[in-house]
Tab-separated table of C-alpha atoms and ligand atoms in Angstrom:
chain	number	residue	atom	x	y	z
A	1	UNK	CA	136.207	-56.334	-36.043
A	2	UNK	CA	136.161	-60.005	-36.885
A	3	UNK	CA	132.857	-61.730	-36.543
A	4	UNK	CA	134.053	-65.187	-37.335
A	5	UNK	CA	133.641	-66.608	-33.901
A	6	UNK	CA	135.982	-69.494	-33.262
A	7	UNK	CA	134.203	-72.789	-33.173
A	8	UNK	CA	133.602	-73.345	-29.486
A	9	UNK	CA	135.643	-76.198	-28.071
A	10	UNK	CA	132.325	-77.732	-27.110
A	11	UNK	CA	129.221	-77.188	-29.205
A	12	UNK	CA	126.565	-78.236	-26.745
A	13	UNK	CA	123.371	-79.895	-27.926
A	14	UNK	CA	121.853	-79.009	-24.570
A	15	UNK	CA	122.238	-75.619	-22.918
A	16	UNK	CA	125.628	-74.940	-21.346
A	17	UNK	CA	125.729	-75.064	-17.583
A	18	UNK	CA	125.796	-71.549	-16.092
A	19	UNK	CA	129.503	-71.841	-15.280
A	20	UNK	CA	130.421	-72.839	-18.850
A	21	UNK	CA	128.499	-70.183	-20.751
A	22	UNK	CA	130.267	-68.617	-23.700
A	23	UNK	CA	130.190	-64.857	-24.056
A	24	UNK	CA	130.790	-63.026	-27.341
A	25	UNK	CA	133.189	-60.154	-26.857
A	26	UNK	CA	134.679	-58.108	-29.691
A	27	UNK	CA	134.329	-60.850	-32.246
A	28	UNK	CA	135.315	-63.853	-30.139
A	29	UNK	CA	133.406	-66.408	-28.122
A	30	UNK	CA	135.129	-66.904	-24.795
A	31	UNK	CA	134.185	-68.672	-21.557
A	32	UNK	CA	132.233	-66.424	-19.185
A	33	UNK	CA	135.119	-66.230	-16.696
A	34	UNK	CA	137.430	-64.851	-19.393
A	35	UNK	CA	134.992	-62.242	-20.751
A	36	UNK	CA	136.472	-59.075	-19.231
A	37	UNK	CA	136.444	-55.336	-19.829
A	38	UNK	CA	139.101	-52.875	-18.691
A	39	UNK	CA	138.781	-50.995	-15.399
A	40	UNK	CA	139.419	-47.911	-17.573
A	41	UNK	CA	136.318	-48.620	-19.672
A	42	UNK	CA	134.041	-45.572	-19.752
A	43	UNK	CA	131.030	-47.856	-19.578
A	44	UNK	CA	132.166	-48.788	-16.087
A	45	UNK	CA	133.645	-45.432	-15.040
A	46	UNK	CA	130.774	-43.272	-16.292
A	47	UNK	CA	127.869	-45.488	-17.392
A	48	UNK	CA	128.920	-44.384	-20.863
A	49	UNK	CA	127.396	-46.919	-23.227
A	50	UNK	CA	124.158	-48.497	-24.365
A	51	UNK	CA	122.540	-51.901	-24.184
A	52	UNK	CA	119.634	-54.084	-25.264
A	53	UNK	CA	117.712	-56.900	-23.650
A	54	UNK	CA	116.320	-59.305	-26.240
A	55	UNK	CA	114.545	-62.685	-26.106
A	56	UNK	CA	115.047	-65.776	-28.153
A	57	UNK	CA	111.885	-67.874	-28.417
A	58	UNK	CA	111.883	-71.269	-30.125
A	59	UNK	CA	115.332	-70.629	-31.609
A	60	UNK	CA	114.447	-67.244	-33.160
A	61	UNK	CA	115.340	-63.733	-32.043
A	62	UNK	CA	112.120	-61.954	-31.080
A	63	UNK	CA	111.659	-58.577	-32.833
A	64	UNK	CA	115.305	-58.365	-33.980
A	65	UNK	CA	114.782	-55.326	-36.204
A	66	UNK	CA	113.117	-53.274	-33.452
A	67	UNK	CA	115.718	-54.189	-30.825
A	68	UNK	CA	118.710	-53.552	-33.051
A	69	UNK	CA	117.224	-50.343	-34.328
A	70	UNK	CA	116.727	-49.121	-30.747
A	71	UNK	CA	120.309	-50.088	-29.893
A	72	UNK	CA	121.740	-48.232	-32.866
A	73	UNK	CA	119.483	-45.213	-32.195
A	74	UNK	CA	120.601	-45.155	-28.553
A	75	UNK	CA	124.238	-45.330	-29.671
A	76	UNK	CA	123.720	-42.609	-32.235
A	77	UNK	CA	122.074	-40.408	-29.640
A	78	UNK	CA	125.165	-40.621	-27.400
A	79	UNK	CA	127.487	-40.220	-30.426
A	80	UNK	CA	128.848	-43.733	-30.133
A	81	UNK	CA	129.799	-45.580	-33.291
A	82	UNK	CA	129.230	-49.270	-32.583
A	83	UNK	CA	131.665	-50.228	-35.318
A	84	UNK	CA	129.765	-53.388	-36.292
A	85	UNK	CA	126.927	-53.462	-38.827
A	86	UNK	CA	123.399	-54.334	-37.701
A	87	UNK	CA	123.489	-57.506	-39.823
A	88	UNK	CA	126.784	-58.633	-38.356
A	89	UNK	CA	125.575	-57.952	-34.817
A	90	UNK	CA	122.435	-59.999	-35.450
A	91	UNK	CA	124.622	-62.854	-36.740
A	92	UNK	CA	126.815	-62.554	-33.647
A	93	UNK	CA	123.734	-62.860	-31.401
A	94	UNK	CA	122.693	-66.002	-33.282
A	95	UNK	CA	126.211	-67.415	-33.054
A	96	UNK	CA	126.246	-66.827	-29.295
A	97	UNK	CA	122.938	-68.371	-28.288
A	98	UNK	CA	123.492	-71.333	-30.602
A	99	UNK	CA	126.999	-71.907	-29.242
A	100	UNK	CA	125.433	-72.121	-25.785
A	101	UNK	CA	122.774	-74.562	-26.969
A	102	UNK	CA	119.892	-72.216	-26.172
A	103	UNK	CA	116.536	-72.371	-27.912
A	104	UNK	CA	114.807	-70.045	-25.440
A	105	UNK	CA	116.878	-67.459	-23.625
A	106	UNK	CA	117.521	-63.848	-22.812
A	107	UNK	CA	120.206	-61.916	-24.697
A	108	UNK	CA	122.061	-58.906	-23.319
A	109	UNK	CA	123.931	-56.841	-25.899
A	110	UNK	CA	126.198	-54.180	-24.414
A	111	UNK	CA	128.233	-51.522	-26.181
A	112	UNK	CA	130.563	-49.459	-24.018
A	113	UNK	CA	132.546	-46.396	-25.029
A	114	UNK	CA	135.629	-48.527	-24.436
A	115	UNK	CA	138.769	-47.937	-22.394
A	116	UNK	CA	139.862	-44.308	-22.065
A	117	UNK	CA	141.711	-42.340	-19.445
A	118	UNK	CA	140.328	-41.333	-16.070
A	119	UNK	CA	138.817	-38.117	-17.429
A	120	UNK	CA	135.243	-37.927	-18.665
A	121	UNK	CA	136.095	-36.947	-22.257
A	122	UNK	CA	134.714	-39.691	-24.528
A	123	UNK	CA	137.151	-38.680	-27.270
A	124	UNK	CA	139.913	-40.187	-25.164
A	125	UNK	CA	138.356	-43.637	-25.388
A	126	UNK	CA	139.755	-45.838	-28.090
A	127	UNK	CA	137.234	-48.123	-29.669
A	128	UNK	CA	133.950	-49.367	-28.244
A	129	UNK	CA	133.690	-52.750	-26.603
A	130	UNK	CA	130.782	-54.907	-27.749
A	131	UNK	CA	129.707	-57.974	-25.848
A	132	UNK	CA	126.792	-60.394	-25.944
A	133	UNK	CA	125.655	-62.504	-23.019
A	134	UNK	CA	122.998	-65.179	-23.450
A	135	UNK	CA	121.441	-66.725	-20.380
A	136	UNK	CA	118.229	-67.765	-18.688
A	137	UNK	CA	116.380	-64.997	-16.897
A	138	UNK	CA	113.746	-64.830	-14.168
A	139	UNK	CA	112.965	-61.187	-13.570
A	140	UNK	CA	110.077	-61.960	-11.238
A	141	UNK	CA	109.151	-65.068	-9.259
A	142	UNK	CA	107.190	-67.357	-11.639
A	143	UNK	CA	104.237	-67.736	-9.244
A	144	UNK	CA	103.482	-63.989	-9.508
A	145	UNK	CA	102.287	-64.304	-13.106
A	146	UNK	CA	99.092	-66.014	-11.999
A	147	UNK	CA	98.613	-63.992	-8.824
A	148	UNK	CA	99.793	-60.542	-9.883
A	149	UNK	CA	102.288	-58.398	-8.035
A	150	UNK	CA	102.247	-55.519	-5.573
A	151	UNK	CA	104.295	-52.454	-6.378
A	152	UNK	CA	104.999	-49.092	-4.773
A	153	UNK	CA	105.447	-45.615	-6.193
A	154	UNK	CA	109.097	-44.594	-5.933
A	155	UNK	CA	110.167	-41.234	-4.560
A	156	UNK	CA	112.755	-41.112	-7.361
A	157	UNK	CA	111.444	-39.645	-10.582
A	158	UNK	CA	112.311	-41.042	-14.007
A	159	UNK	CA	115.006	-39.095	-15.831
A	160	UNK	CA	113.949	-35.722	-17.143
A	161	UNK	CA	113.864	-35.901	-20.969
A	162	UNK	CA	116.575	-33.217	-21.050
A	163	UNK	CA	118.756	-35.177	-18.639
A	164	UNK	CA	119.725	-38.626	-19.954
A	165	UNK	CA	116.586	-39.119	-22.055
A	166	UNK	CA	114.663	-42.264	-21.057
A	167	UNK	CA	114.419	-43.097	-24.773
A	168	UNK	CA	118.140	-43.895	-24.715
A	169	UNK	CA	118.726	-47.367	-23.282
A	170	UNK	CA	121.946	-46.259	-21.668
A	171	UNK	CA	124.155	-48.091	-19.208
A	172	UNK	CA	123.321	-45.433	-16.632
A	173	UNK	CA	120.392	-46.977	-14.739
A	174	UNK	CA	121.289	-45.637	-11.319
A	175	UNK	CA	118.039	-43.701	-11.017
A	176	UNK	CA	116.086	-46.874	-11.674
A	177	UNK	CA	118.358	-48.839	-9.349
A	178	UNK	CA	117.528	-46.359	-6.554
A	179	UNK	CA	113.826	-46.875	-7.216
A	180	UNK	CA	114.363	-50.644	-7.187
A	181	UNK	CA	116.083	-50.335	-3.803
A	182	UNK	CA	112.957	-48.605	-2.497
A	183	UNK	CA	110.880	-51.490	-3.860
A	184	UNK	CA	113.206	-53.989	-2.159
A	185	UNK	CA	112.945	-52.058	1.111
A	186	UNK	CA	109.156	-52.140	0.822
A	187	UNK	CA	109.240	-55.889	0.132
A	188	UNK	CA	107.796	-55.635	-3.389
A	189	UNK	CA	109.326	-56.612	-6.736
A	190	UNK	CA	108.858	-53.384	-8.735
A	191	UNK	CA	108.427	-49.634	-8.346
A	192	UNK	CA	106.356	-47.205	-10.357
A	193	UNK	CA	108.252	-44.070	-11.365
A	194	UNK	CA	106.611	-40.708	-11.963
A	195	UNK	CA	108.066	-38.127	-14.327
A	196	UNK	CA	109.223	-34.606	-13.535
A	197	UNK	CA	105.606	-33.402	-13.853
A	198	UNK	CA	104.328	-35.970	-11.381
A	199	UNK	CA	102.644	-38.084	-14.067
A	200	UNK	CA	103.138	-41.826	-14.390
A	201	UNK	CA	106.076	-42.731	-16.615
A	202	UNK	CA	106.992	-46.400	-16.198
A	203	UNK	CA	108.468	-48.919	-13.776
A	204	UNK	CA	112.198	-49.461	-13.191
A	205	UNK	CA	112.482	-51.914	-16.090
A	206	UNK	CA	108.946	-52.211	-17.489
A	207	UNK	CA	106.281	-50.158	-19.222
A	208	UNK	CA	102.912	-49.617	-17.579
A	209	UNK	CA	99.359	-50.207	-18.793
A	210	UNK	CA	96.054	-49.728	-17.028
A	211	UNK	CA	92.578	-50.889	-18.048
A	212	UNK	CA	89.574	-48.686	-17.449
A	213	UNK	CA	86.066	-49.418	-18.755
A	214	UNK	CA	87.400	-52.122	-21.078
A	215	UNK	CA	90.037	-49.877	-22.672
A	216	UNK	CA	93.811	-49.876	-22.360
A	217	UNK	CA	95.713	-46.752	-21.458
A	218	UNK	CA	99.469	-46.283	-21.327
A	219	UNK	CA	101.755	-43.256	-20.924
A	220	UNK	CA	102.936	-41.808	-24.246
A	221	UNK	CA	106.553	-41.356	-25.288
A	222	UNK	CA	106.319	-37.708	-24.190
A	223	UNK	CA	105.890	-38.871	-20.583
A	224	UNK	CA	109.570	-39.876	-20.395
A	225	UNK	CA	109.585	-43.608	-21.022
A	226	UNK	CA	111.667	-46.133	-22.864
A	227	UNK	CA	109.758	-47.044	-26.034
A	228	UNK	CA	109.298	-50.628	-24.984
A	229	UNK	CA	109.160	-53.237	-27.701
A	230	UNK	CA	106.888	-55.463	-25.612
A	231	UNK	CA	104.673	-52.392	-25.084
A	232	UNK	CA	104.379	-51.931	-28.853
A	233	UNK	CA	103.648	-55.630	-29.412
A	234	UNK	CA	100.915	-55.531	-26.738
A	235	UNK	CA	99.368	-52.479	-28.395
A	236	UNK	CA	99.319	-54.338	-31.722
A	237	UNK	CA	97.824	-57.452	-30.138
A	238	UNK	CA	95.179	-55.321	-28.391
A	239	UNK	CA	94.206	-53.857	-31.751
A	240	UNK	CA	93.785	-57.352	-33.210
A	241	UNK	CA	91.595	-58.269	-30.236
A	242	UNK	CA	89.496	-55.115	-30.708
A	243	UNK	CA	90.649	-53.679	-27.402
A	244	UNK	CA	91.048	-49.924	-27.739
A	245	UNK	CA	94.397	-48.586	-26.493
A	246	UNK	CA	95.265	-44.922	-25.948
A	247	UNK	CA	98.639	-43.366	-25.238
A	248	UNK	CA	97.879	-40.658	-22.734
A	249	UNK	CA	98.826	-38.833	-19.559
A	250	UNK	CA	98.223	-40.968	-16.492
A	251	UNK	CA	98.246	-39.700	-12.964
A	252	UNK	CA	98.433	-41.719	-9.795
A	253	UNK	CA	94.683	-41.205	-9.458
A	254	UNK	CA	94.207	-43.125	-12.746
A	255	UNK	CA	96.298	-45.980	-11.414
A	256	UNK	CA	94.504	-46.144	-8.076
A	257	UNK	CA	91.087	-46.137	-9.761
A	258	UNK	CA	91.996	-48.531	-12.613
A	259	UNK	CA	90.077	-51.760	-13.164
A	260	UNK	CA	93.254	-53.649	-14.091
A	261	UNK	CA	96.927	-52.979	-14.433
A	262	UNK	CA	99.942	-54.751	-15.899
A	263	UNK	CA	103.533	-54.070	-16.848
A	264	UNK	CA	105.458	-55.192	-19.930
A	265	UNK	CA	109.109	-55.815	-20.694
A	266	UNK	CA	111.424	-58.189	-22.487
A	267	UNK	CA	112.512	-59.803	-19.234
A	268	UNK	CA	109.158	-59.578	-17.439
A	269	UNK	CA	106.979	-60.252	-20.513
A	270	UNK	CA	103.451	-59.362	-19.291
A	271	UNK	CA	102.966	-59.221	-15.521
A	272	UNK	CA	99.676	-58.314	-13.813
A	273	UNK	CA	99.827	-55.668	-11.073
A	274	UNK	CA	97.180	-56.170	-8.408
A	275	UNK	CA	98.241	-53.697	-5.727
A	276	UNK	CA	99.891	-50.264	-5.821
A	277	UNK	CA	100.998	-48.483	-2.651
A	278	UNK	CA	98.948	-50.940	-0.603
A	279	UNK	CA	95.739	-50.275	-2.583
A	280	UNK	CA	94.105	-53.108	-4.519
A	281	UNK	CA	93.775	-52.472	-8.250
A	282	UNK	CA	90.270	-53.432	-9.400
A	283	UNK	CA	89.339	-56.654	-7.672
A	284	UNK	CA	92.915	-57.186	-6.469
A	285	UNK	CA	93.364	-60.120	-8.858
A	286	UNK	CA	94.557	-60.237	-12.499
A	287	UNK	CA	91.728	-58.909	-14.660
A	288	UNK	CA	90.127	-60.466	-17.758
A	289	UNK	CA	91.736	-58.127	-20.309
A	290	UNK	CA	95.166	-58.640	-18.742
A	291	UNK	CA	94.677	-62.410	-18.943
A	292	UNK	CA	93.596	-62.244	-22.587
A	293	UNK	CA	96.635	-60.205	-23.484
A	294	UNK	CA	98.994	-62.514	-21.608
A	295	UNK	CA	97.552	-65.456	-23.534
A	296	UNK	CA	97.779	-63.594	-26.848
A	297	UNK	CA	101.370	-62.573	-26.099
A	298	UNK	CA	102.476	-66.142	-25.373
A	299	UNK	CA	100.835	-67.398	-28.556
A	300	UNK	CA	102.401	-64.565	-30.560
A	301	UNK	CA	106.014	-65.028	-29.429
A	302	UNK	CA	105.949	-68.683	-30.467
A	303	UNK	CA	104.508	-67.864	-33.917
A	304	UNK	CA	106.610	-64.883	-34.948
B	401	PMP	N1	111.295	-49.416	-19.408
B	401	PMP	C1	112.549	-49.597	-18.980
B	401	PMP	C2	113.156	-48.559	-18.109
B	401	PMP	C3	113.273	-50.748	-19.344
B	401	PMP	O1	114.520	-50.923	-18.913
B	401	PMP	C4	112.646	-51.712	-20.160
B	401	PMP	C5	113.402	-52.939	-20.590
B	401	PMP	N2	113.554	-53.864	-19.564
B	401	PMP	C6	111.322	-51.487	-20.562
B	401	PMP	C7	110.687	-50.335	-20.193
B	401	PMP	C8	110.600	-52.475	-21.436
B	401	PMP	O2	111.111	-52.421	-22.740
B	401	PMP	P1	111.124	-53.712	-23.672
B	401	PMP	O3	109.740	-54.189	-23.750
B	401	PMP	O4	111.650	-53.222	-24.966
B	401	PMP	O5	112.027	-54.692	-23.013
């Protein structure tokens, strides 16, 4: 697969307008409207593929090693050979956001099984399709970061670890989409998902933290979560700030009786949660530890 992206016909000094964005697909940069995959692609027909959501801050990919490692682990877990080396994929990401003139943006890397026949057998797919989209992203309304958001508990549980394991960032997010629909119906921006045991796992696209008695608590990997990279960064920042953080089992009771709560994700960054299922969390406003961590996170992403 060639990685020498053709020099874009325009190399914008300022970010491309949304209609003119260039997308990297199988080694070429093409205008967004021409970036297409086959209707026979198993990523589309069966959710058969993996992806990553990554940020670029101040012209640098945030946590590139962790994101690319998770992508390649996800691919390995579904027996998908990406066919491009990690180094080359990182270069392709850089090529793409620079070609679009971005200094701060969101990056979506997608690897599908590729076009096959209409049967489910992945061996019938030829070679994987790899594409990279760079764009601006607003997962939640900006005003919520200061106010905190209300969420509900979804009736849909997070995938059982022996189903499609939540540790795989697969293209099959239908379970989470169903939970998000429940959130939409309830008029809130996110939904909390429990696991098959009824314990807290995570939200539809974010990891969950609570604060109790000055200490952070978050569900462990064994609770059926995606090992969030923002989650790990927050745990490291907490350590530097002398805030104790434990990975543990959380039940809804722990959430309802928490002093503070927030969620983390590449798209969301760090978002306070001030109400769950109509109940105020703590004082019903973003708490002091949440605010400290938000501040530390913003400082960190610009330095690293
Ligand atoms: N959980 C799920 C289900 C996700 O899709 C994501 C990514 N949006 C996260 C957690 C957060 O992970 P990260 O911090 O690596 O983006």
